[in-house]
PDB file of C-alpha atoms in Angstrom:
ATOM      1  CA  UNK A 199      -1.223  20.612 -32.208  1.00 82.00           C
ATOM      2  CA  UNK A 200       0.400  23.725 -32.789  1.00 87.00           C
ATOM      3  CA  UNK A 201       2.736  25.459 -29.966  1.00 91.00           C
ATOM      4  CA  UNK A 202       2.754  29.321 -31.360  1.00 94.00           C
ATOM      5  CA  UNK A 203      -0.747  31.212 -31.509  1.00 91.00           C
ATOM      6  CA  UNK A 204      -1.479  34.743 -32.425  1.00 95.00           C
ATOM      7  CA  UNK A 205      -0.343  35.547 -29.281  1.00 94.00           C
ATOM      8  CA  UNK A 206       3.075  35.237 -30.456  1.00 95.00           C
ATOM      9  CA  UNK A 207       2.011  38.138 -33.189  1.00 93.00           C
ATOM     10  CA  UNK A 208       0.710  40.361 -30.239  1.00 93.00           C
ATOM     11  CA  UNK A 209       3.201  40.145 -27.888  1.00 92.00           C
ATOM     12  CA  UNK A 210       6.001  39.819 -30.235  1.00 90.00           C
ATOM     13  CA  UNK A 211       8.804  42.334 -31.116  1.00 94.00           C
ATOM     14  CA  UNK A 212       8.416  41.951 -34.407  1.00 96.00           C
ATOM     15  CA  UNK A 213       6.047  43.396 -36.807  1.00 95.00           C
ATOM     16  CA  UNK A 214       2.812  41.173 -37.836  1.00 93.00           C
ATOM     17  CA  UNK A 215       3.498  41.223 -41.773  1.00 96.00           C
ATOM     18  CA  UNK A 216       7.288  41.084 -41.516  1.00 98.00           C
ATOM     19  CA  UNK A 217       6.897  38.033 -43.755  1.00 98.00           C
ATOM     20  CA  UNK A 218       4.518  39.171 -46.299  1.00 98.00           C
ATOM     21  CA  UNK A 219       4.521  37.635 -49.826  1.00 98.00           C
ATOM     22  CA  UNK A 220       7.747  35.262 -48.291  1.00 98.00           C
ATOM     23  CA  UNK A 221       7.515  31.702 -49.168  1.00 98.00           C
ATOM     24  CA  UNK A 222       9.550  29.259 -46.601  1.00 98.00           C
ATOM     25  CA  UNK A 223      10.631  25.564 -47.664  1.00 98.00           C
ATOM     26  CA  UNK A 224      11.004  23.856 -44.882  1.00 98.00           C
ATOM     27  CA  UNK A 225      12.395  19.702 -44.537  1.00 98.00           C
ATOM     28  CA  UNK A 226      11.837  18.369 -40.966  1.00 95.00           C
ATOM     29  CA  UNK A 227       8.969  20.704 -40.987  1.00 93.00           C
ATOM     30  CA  UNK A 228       6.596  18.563 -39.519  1.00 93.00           C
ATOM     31  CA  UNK A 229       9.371  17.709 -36.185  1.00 92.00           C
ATOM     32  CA  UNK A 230       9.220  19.582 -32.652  1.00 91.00           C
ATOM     33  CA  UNK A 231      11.488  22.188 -33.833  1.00 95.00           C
ATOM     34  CA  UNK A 232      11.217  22.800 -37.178  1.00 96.00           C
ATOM     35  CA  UNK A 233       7.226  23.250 -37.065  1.00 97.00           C
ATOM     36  CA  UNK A 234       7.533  25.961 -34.624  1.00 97.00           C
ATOM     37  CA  UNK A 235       9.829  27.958 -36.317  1.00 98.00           C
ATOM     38  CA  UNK A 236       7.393  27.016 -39.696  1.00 98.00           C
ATOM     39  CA  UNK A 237       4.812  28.476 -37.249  1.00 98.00           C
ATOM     40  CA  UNK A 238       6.541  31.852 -36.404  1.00 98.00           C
ATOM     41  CA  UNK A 239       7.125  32.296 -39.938  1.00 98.00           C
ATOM     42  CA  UNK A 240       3.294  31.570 -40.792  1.00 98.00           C
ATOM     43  CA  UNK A 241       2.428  33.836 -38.475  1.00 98.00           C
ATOM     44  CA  UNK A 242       4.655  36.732 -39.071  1.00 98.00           C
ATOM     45  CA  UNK A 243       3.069  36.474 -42.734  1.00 98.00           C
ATOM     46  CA  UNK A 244       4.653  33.750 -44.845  1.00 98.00           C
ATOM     47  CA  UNK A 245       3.782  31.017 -46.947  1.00 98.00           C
ATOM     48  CA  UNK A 246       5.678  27.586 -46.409  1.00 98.00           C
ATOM     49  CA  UNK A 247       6.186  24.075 -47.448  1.00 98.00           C
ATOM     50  CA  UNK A 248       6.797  21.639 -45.000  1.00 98.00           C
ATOM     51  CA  UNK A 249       8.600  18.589 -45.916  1.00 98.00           C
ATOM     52  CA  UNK A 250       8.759  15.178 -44.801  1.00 97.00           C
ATOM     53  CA  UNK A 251       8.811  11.195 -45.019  1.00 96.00           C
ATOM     54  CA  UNK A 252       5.728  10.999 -44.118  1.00 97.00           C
ATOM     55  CA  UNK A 253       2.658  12.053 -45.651  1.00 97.00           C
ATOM     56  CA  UNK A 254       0.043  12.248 -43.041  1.00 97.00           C
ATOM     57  CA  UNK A 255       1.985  13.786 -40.652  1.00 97.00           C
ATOM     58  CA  UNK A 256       3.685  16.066 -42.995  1.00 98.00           C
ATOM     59  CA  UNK A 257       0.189  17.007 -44.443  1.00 97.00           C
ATOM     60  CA  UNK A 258      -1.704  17.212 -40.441  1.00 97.00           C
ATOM     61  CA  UNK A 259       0.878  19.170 -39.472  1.00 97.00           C
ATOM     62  CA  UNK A 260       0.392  21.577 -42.354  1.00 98.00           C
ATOM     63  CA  UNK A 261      -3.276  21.888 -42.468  1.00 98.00           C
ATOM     64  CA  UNK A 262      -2.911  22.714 -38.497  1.00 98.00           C
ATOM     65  CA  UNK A 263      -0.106  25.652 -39.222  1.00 98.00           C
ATOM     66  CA  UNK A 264      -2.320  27.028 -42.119  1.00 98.00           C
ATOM     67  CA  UNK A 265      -4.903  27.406 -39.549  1.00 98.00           C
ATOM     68  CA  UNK A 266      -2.833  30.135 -37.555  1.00 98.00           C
ATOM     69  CA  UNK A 267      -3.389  32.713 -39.886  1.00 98.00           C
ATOM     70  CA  UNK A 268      -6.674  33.583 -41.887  1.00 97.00           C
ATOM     71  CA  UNK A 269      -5.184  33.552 -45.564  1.00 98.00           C
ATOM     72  CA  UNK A 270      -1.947  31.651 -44.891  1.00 98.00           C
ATOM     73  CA  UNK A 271      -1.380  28.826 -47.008  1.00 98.00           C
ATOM     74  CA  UNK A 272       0.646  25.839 -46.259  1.00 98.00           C
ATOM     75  CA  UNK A 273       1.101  22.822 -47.985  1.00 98.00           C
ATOM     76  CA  UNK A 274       2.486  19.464 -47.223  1.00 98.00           C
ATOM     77  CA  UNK A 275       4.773  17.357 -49.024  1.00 98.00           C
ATOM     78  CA  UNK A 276       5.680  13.502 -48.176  1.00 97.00           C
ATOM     79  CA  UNK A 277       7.423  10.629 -49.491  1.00 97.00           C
ATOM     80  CA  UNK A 278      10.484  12.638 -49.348  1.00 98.00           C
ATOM     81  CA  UNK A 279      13.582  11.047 -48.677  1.00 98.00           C
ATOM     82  CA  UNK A 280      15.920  14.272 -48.413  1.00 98.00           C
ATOM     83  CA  UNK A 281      18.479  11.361 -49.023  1.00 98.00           C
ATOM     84  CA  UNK A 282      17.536  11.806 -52.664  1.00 98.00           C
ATOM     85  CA  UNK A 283      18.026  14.826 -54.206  1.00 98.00           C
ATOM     86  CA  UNK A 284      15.072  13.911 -57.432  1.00 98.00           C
ATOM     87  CA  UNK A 285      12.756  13.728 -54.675  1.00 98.00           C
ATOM     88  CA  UNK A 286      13.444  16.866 -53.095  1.00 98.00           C
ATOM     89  CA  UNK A 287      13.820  18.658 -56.424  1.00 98.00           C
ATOM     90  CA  UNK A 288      10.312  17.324 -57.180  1.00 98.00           C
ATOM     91  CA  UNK A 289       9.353  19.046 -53.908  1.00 98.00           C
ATOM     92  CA  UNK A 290      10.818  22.527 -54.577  1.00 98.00           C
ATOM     93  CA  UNK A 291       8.824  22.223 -57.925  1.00 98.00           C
ATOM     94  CA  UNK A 292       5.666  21.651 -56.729  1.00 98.00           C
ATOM     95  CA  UNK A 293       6.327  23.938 -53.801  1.00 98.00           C
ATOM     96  CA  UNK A 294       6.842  27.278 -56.879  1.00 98.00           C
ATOM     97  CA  UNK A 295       3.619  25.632 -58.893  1.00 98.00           C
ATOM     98  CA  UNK A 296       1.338  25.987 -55.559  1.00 98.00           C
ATOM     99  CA  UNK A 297       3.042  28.696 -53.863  1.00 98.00           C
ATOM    100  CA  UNK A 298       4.600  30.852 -56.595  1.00 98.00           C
ATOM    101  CA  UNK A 299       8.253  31.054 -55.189  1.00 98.00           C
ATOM    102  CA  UNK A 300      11.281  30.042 -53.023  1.00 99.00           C
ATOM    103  CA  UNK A 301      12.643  32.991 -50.539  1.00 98.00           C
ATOM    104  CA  UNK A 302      13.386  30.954 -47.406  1.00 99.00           C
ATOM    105  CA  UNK A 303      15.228  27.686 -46.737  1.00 98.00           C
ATOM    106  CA  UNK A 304      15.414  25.740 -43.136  1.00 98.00           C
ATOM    107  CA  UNK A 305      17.272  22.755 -43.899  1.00 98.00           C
ATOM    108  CA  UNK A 306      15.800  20.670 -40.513  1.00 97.00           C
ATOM    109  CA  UNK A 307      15.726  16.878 -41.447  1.00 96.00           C
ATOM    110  CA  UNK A 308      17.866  14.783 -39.095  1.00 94.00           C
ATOM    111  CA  UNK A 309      18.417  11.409 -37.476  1.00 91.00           C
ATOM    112  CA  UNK A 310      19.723  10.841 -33.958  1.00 89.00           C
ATOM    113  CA  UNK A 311      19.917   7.707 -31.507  1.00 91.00           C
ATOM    114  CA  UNK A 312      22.146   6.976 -28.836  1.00 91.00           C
ATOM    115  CA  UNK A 313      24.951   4.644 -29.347  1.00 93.00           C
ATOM    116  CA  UNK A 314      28.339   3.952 -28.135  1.00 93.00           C
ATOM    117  CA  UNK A 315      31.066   3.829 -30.763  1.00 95.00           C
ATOM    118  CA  UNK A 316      31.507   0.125 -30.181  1.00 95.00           C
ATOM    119  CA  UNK A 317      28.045  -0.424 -31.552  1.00 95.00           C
ATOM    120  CA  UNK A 318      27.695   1.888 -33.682  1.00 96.00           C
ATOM    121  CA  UNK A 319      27.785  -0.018 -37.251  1.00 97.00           C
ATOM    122  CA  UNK A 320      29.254   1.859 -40.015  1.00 97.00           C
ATOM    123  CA  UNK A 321      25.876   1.494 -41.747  1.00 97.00           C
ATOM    124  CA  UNK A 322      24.207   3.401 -39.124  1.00 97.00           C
ATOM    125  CA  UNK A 323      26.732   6.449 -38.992  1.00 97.00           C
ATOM    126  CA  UNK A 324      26.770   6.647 -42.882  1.00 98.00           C
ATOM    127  CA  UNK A 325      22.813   6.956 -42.252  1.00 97.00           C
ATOM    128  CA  UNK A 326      22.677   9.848 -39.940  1.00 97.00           C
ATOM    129  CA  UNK A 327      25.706  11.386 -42.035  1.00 98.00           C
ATOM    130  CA  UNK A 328      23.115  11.148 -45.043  1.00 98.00           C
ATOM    131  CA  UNK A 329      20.543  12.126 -43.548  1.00 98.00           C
ATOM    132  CA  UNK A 330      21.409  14.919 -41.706  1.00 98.00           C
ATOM    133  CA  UNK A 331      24.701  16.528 -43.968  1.00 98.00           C
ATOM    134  CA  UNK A 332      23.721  14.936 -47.231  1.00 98.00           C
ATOM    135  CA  UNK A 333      20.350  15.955 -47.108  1.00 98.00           C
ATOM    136  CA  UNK A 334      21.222  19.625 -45.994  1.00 98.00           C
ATOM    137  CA  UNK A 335      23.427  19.893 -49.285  1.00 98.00           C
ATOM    138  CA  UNK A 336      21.153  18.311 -51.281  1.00 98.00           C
ATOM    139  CA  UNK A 337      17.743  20.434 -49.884  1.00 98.00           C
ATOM    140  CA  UNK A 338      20.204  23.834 -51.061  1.00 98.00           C
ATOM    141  CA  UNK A 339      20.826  22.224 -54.187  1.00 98.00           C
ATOM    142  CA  UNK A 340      16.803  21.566 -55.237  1.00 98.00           C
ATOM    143  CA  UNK A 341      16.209  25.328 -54.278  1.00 98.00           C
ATOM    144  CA  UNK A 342      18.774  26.713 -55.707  1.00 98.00           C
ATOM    145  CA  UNK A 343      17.921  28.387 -58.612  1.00 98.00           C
ATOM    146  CA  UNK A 344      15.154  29.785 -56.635  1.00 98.00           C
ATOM    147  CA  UNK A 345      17.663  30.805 -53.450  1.00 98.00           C
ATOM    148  CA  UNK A 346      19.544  32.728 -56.347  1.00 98.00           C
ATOM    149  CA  UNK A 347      16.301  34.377 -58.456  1.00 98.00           C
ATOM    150  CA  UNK A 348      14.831  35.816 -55.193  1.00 98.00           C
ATOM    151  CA  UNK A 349      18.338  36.560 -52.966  1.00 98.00           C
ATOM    152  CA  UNK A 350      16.944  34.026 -50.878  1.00 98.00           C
ATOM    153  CA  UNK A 351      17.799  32.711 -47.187  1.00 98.00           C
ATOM    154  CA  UNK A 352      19.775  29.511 -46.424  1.00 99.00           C
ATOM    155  CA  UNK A 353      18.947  28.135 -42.189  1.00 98.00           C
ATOM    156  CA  UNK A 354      20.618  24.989 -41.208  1.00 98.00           C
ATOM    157  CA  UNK A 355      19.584  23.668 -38.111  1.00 98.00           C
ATOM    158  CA  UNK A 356      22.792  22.531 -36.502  1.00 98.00           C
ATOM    159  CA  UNK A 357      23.559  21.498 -32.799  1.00 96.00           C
ATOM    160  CA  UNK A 358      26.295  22.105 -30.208  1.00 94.00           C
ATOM    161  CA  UNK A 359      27.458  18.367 -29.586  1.00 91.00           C
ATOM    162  CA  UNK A 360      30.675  18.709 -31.674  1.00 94.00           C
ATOM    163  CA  UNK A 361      31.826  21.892 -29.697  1.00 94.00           C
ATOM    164  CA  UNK A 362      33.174  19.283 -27.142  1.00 89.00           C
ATOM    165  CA  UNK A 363      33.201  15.165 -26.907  1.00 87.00           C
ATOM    166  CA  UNK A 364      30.194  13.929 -26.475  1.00 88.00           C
ATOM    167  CA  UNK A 365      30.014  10.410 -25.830  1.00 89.00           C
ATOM    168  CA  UNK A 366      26.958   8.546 -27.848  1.00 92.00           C
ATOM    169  CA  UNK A 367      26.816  11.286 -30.181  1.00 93.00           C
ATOM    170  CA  UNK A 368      29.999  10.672 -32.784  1.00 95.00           C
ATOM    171  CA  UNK A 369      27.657  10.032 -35.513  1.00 97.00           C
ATOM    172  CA  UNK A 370      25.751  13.363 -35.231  1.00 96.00           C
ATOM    173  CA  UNK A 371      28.453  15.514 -33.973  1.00 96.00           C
ATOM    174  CA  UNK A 372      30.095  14.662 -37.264  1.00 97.00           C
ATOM    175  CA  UNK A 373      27.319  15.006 -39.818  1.00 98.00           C
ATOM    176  CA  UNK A 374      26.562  18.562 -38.020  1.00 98.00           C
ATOM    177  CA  UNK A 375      30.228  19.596 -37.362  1.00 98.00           C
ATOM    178  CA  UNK A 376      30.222  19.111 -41.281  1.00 98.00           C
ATOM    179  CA  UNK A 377      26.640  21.506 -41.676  1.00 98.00           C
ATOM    180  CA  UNK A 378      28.476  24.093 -40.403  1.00 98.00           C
ATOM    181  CA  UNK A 379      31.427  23.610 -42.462  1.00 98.00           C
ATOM    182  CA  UNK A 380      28.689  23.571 -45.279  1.00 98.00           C
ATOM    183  CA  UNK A 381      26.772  26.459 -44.508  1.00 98.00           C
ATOM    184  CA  UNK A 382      30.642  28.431 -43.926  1.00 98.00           C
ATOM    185  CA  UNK A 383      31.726  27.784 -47.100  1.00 98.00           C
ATOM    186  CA  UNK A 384      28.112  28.903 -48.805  1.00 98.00           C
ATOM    187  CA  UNK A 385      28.145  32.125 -47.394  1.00 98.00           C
ATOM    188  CA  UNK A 386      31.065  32.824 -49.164  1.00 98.00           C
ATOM    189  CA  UNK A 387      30.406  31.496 -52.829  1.00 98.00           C
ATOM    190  CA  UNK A 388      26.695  32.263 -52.811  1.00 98.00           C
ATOM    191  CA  UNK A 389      27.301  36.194 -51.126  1.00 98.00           C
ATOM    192  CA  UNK A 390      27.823  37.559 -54.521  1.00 98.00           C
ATOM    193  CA  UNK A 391      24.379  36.148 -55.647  1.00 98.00           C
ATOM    194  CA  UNK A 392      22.832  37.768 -52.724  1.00 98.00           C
ATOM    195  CA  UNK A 393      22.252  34.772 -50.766  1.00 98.00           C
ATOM    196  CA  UNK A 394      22.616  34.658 -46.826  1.00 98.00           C
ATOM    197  CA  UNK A 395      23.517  31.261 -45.105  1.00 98.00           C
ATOM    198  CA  UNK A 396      23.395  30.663 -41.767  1.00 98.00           C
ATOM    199  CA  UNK A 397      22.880  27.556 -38.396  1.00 98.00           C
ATOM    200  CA  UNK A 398      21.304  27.952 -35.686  1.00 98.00           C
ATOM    201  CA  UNK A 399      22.602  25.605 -32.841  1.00 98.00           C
ATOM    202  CA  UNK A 400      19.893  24.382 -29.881  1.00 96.00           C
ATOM    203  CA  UNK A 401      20.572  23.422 -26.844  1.00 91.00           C
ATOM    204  CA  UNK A 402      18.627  21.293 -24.471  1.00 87.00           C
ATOM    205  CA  UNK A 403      15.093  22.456 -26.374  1.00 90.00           C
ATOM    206  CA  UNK A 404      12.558  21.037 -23.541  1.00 87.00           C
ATOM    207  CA  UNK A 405       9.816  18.920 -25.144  1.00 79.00           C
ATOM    208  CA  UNK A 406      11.711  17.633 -27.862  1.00 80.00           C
ATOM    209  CA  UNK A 407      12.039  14.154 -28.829  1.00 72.00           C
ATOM    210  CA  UNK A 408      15.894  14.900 -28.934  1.00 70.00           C
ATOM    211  CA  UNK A 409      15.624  16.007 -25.131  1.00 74.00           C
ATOM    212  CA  UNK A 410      13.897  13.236 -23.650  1.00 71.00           C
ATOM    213  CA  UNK A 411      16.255  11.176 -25.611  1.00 67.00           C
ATOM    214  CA  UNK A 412      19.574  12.841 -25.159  1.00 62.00           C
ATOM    215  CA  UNK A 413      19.403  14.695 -21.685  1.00 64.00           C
ATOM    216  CA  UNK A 414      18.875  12.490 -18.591  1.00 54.00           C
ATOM    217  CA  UNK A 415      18.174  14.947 -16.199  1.00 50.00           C
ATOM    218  CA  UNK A 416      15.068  16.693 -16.690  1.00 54.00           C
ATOM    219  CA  UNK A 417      14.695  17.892 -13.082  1.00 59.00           C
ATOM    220  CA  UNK A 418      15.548  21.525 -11.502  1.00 66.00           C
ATOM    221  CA  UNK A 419      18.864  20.388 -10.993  1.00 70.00           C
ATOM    222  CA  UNK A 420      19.465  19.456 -14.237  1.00 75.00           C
ATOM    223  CA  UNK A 421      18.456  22.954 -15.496  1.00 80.00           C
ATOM    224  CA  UNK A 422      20.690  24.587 -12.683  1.00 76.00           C
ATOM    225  CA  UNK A 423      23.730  23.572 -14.931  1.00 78.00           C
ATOM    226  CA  UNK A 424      22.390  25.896 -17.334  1.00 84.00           C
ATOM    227  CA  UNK A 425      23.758  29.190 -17.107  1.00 87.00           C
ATOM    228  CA  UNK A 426      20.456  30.655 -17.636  1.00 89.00           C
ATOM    229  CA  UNK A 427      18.889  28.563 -15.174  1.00 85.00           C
ATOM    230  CA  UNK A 428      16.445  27.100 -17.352  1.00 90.00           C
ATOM    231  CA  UNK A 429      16.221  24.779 -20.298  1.00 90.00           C
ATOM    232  CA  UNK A 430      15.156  25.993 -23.863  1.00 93.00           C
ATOM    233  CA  UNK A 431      11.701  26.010 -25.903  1.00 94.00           C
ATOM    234  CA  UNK A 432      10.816  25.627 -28.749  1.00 95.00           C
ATOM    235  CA  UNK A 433       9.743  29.241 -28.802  1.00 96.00           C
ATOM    236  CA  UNK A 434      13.131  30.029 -27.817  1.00 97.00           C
ATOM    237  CA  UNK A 435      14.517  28.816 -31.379  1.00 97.00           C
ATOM    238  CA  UNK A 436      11.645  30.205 -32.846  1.00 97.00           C
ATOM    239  CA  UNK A 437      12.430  33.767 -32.064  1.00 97.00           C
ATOM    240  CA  UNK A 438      16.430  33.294 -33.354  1.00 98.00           C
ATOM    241  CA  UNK A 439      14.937  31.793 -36.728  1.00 98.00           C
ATOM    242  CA  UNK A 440      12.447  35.163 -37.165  1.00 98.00           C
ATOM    243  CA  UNK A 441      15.825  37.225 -36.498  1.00 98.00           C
ATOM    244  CA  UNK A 442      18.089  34.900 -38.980  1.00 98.00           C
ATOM    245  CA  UNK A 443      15.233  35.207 -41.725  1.00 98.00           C
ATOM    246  CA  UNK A 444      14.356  39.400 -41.123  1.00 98.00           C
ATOM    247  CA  UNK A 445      15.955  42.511 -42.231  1.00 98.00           C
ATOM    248  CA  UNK A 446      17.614  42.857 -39.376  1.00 97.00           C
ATOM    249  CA  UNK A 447      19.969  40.525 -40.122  1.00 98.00           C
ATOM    250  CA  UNK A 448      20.709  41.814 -43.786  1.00 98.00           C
ATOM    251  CA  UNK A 449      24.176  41.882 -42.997  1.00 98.00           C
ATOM    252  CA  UNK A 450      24.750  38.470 -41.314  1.00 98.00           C
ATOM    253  CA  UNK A 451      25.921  35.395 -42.727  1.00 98.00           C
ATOM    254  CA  UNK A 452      28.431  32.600 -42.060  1.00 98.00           C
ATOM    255  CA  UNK A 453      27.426  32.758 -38.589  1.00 98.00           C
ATOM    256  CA  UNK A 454      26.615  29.986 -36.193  1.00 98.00           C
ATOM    257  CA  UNK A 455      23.020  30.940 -33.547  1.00 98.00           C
ATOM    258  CA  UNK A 456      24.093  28.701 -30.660  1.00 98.00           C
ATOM    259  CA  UNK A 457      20.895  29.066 -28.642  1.00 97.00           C
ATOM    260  CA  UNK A 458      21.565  26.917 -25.475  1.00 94.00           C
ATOM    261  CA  UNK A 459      21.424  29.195 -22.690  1.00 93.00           C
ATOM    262  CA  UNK A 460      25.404  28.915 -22.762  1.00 91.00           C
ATOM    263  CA  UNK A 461      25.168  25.515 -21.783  1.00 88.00           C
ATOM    264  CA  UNK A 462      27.965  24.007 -24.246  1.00 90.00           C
ATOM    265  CA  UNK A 463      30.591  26.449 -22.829  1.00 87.00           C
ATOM    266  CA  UNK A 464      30.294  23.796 -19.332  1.00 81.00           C
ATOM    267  CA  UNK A 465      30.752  21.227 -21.671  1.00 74.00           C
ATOM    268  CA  UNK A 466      28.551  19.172 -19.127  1.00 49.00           C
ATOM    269  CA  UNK A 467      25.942  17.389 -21.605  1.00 49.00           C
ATOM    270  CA  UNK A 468      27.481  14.101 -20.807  1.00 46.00           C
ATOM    271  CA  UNK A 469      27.850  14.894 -17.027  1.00 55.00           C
ATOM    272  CA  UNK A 470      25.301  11.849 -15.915  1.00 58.00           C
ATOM    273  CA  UNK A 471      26.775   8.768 -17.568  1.00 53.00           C
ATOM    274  CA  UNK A 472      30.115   9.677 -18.780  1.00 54.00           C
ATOM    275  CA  UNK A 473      32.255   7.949 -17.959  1.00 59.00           C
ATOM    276  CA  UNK A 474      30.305   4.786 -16.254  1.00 62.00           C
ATOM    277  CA  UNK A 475      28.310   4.172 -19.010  1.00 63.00           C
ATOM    278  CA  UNK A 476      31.192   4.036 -21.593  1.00 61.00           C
ATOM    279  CA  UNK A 477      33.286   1.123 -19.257  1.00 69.00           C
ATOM    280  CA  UNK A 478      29.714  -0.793 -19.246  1.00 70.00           C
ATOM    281  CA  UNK A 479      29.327  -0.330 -22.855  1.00 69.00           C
ATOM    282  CA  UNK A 480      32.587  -1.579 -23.950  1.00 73.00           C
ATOM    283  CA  UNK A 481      33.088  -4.263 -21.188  1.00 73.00           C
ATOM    284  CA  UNK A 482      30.310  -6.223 -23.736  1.00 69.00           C
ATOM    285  CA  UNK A 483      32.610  -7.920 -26.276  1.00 67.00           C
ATOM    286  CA  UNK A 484      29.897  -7.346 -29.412  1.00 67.00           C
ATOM    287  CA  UNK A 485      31.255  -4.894 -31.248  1.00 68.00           C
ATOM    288  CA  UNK A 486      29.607  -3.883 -34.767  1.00 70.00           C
ATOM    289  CA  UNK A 487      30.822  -3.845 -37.948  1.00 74.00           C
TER     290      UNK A 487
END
């Protein structure tokens, strides 16, 4: 079910064909997250490929964004391991034969769990590090030549866990610490070509699978340690993405969007089991190799 309507087109800021003739390729397109900021684009005019492991939810979760717009089209592609950069070349392909063109990338795929260093198996990090920097590189590398015919738009969707220790989290604060080094160093080389890179950073996004794994405290007094006295939707992240991808960011890039709420500047994510929860964890002699 989708979480944007045209509602969001007639109560938005921004204009209702903003997008027109854009195409969006999008990998985690069918997640919480992602598909809303799909949706926004949809919306606001676009065309988009979602991308995704798998098929039936990748190609559900299209038909039901294509639906949002009379006209819109939106295909979905699965079997895609963005692991494997054939496979998501093979996407980007397919995605020009239906669609026509490339103008907008959201690099979205991730993994995440919770685990204590201790046992967290080297196998396991190198699979979120794959997943989530590995296949960022490798989704800007299938799109490329596309990025570069239409001066396209790179969006990594980042995070705000290695802005501080967080405790559970080493694997994905380093695979996203090293997205942003990514996405850095490609707005530099690729400016010249006319290409824009840029993260965008959530927070505590309510409603998210990350957020009922990640934060504990779902309550009012968990959101009071926000500085904006709330936690963040999906909407929320939406909105930044429209900005990131419009004309009114024609001048921005190599910029990280934290939107949190200003939460990471408390540096309080791990404030309801840190630092009980670490003595438990490594009080249990079974560590993993």
């Amino acid at each position: 079910m989708s979480t944007l309507d045209q509602s969001f087109v007639k109560n938005s800021v921004w204009k209702p064909d903003l997008f027109k003739g854009k195409v969006a390729f999008v990998t985690g397109g069918a997640g919480t997250i992602c598909r809303v900021q799909v949706e926004a684009l949809v919306l606001l005019g676009a065309n988009a490929a979602i991308i995704g492991r798998n098929p039936e939810k990748t190609e559900k979760a299209a038909a039901e964004i294509q639906a949002l717009r009379p006209g819109a089209k939106v295909i979905g592609i699965g079997k895609v391991d963005v692991r494997e950069v054939e496979q998501l070349a093979a996407a980007a392909k397919k995605t020009v034969d239906e669609l026509g063109k490339i103008d907008f990338v959201i690099a979205g795929a991730a993994g995440n769990f919770l685990s204590d260093f201790n046992h967290l198996s080297a196998n396991a990090f190198k699979s979120v590090v794959s997943i989530d920097l590995l296949g960022s590189y490798n989704t800007i590398k299938a799109t490329f030549s596309e990025l570069k015919k239409n001066k396209g738009v790179i969006l990594f969707v980042s995070a705000t866990l290695h802005y501080y220790g967080v405790p559970f989290q080493s694997h994905v604060g380093a695979a996203k610490a090293g997205i942003d080094a990514l996405s850095n160093a490609l707005a530099v080389e690729l400016g010249p070509l006319g290409i824009r890179s840029n993260c965008i950073a959530p927070g505590a996004i309510a409603g998210t699978e990350g957020f009922d794994r990640l934060v504990q405290s779902g309550s009012e007094e968990g959101q009071n340690k926000v500085p904006l006295a709330r936690w963040g939707t999906t909407k929320d992240i939406a909105e930044a993405t429209v900005y990131l991808f419009s004309p009114a960011a024609s001048y921005v890039t190599g910029t990280i969007q934290v939107v949190d709420g200003g939460f990471w500047h408390l540096g309080s994510f791990a404030g309801d089991f840190y630092p009980s929860v670490i003595k438990q964890q490594n009080s249990i002699d079974n560590p993993k190799l």
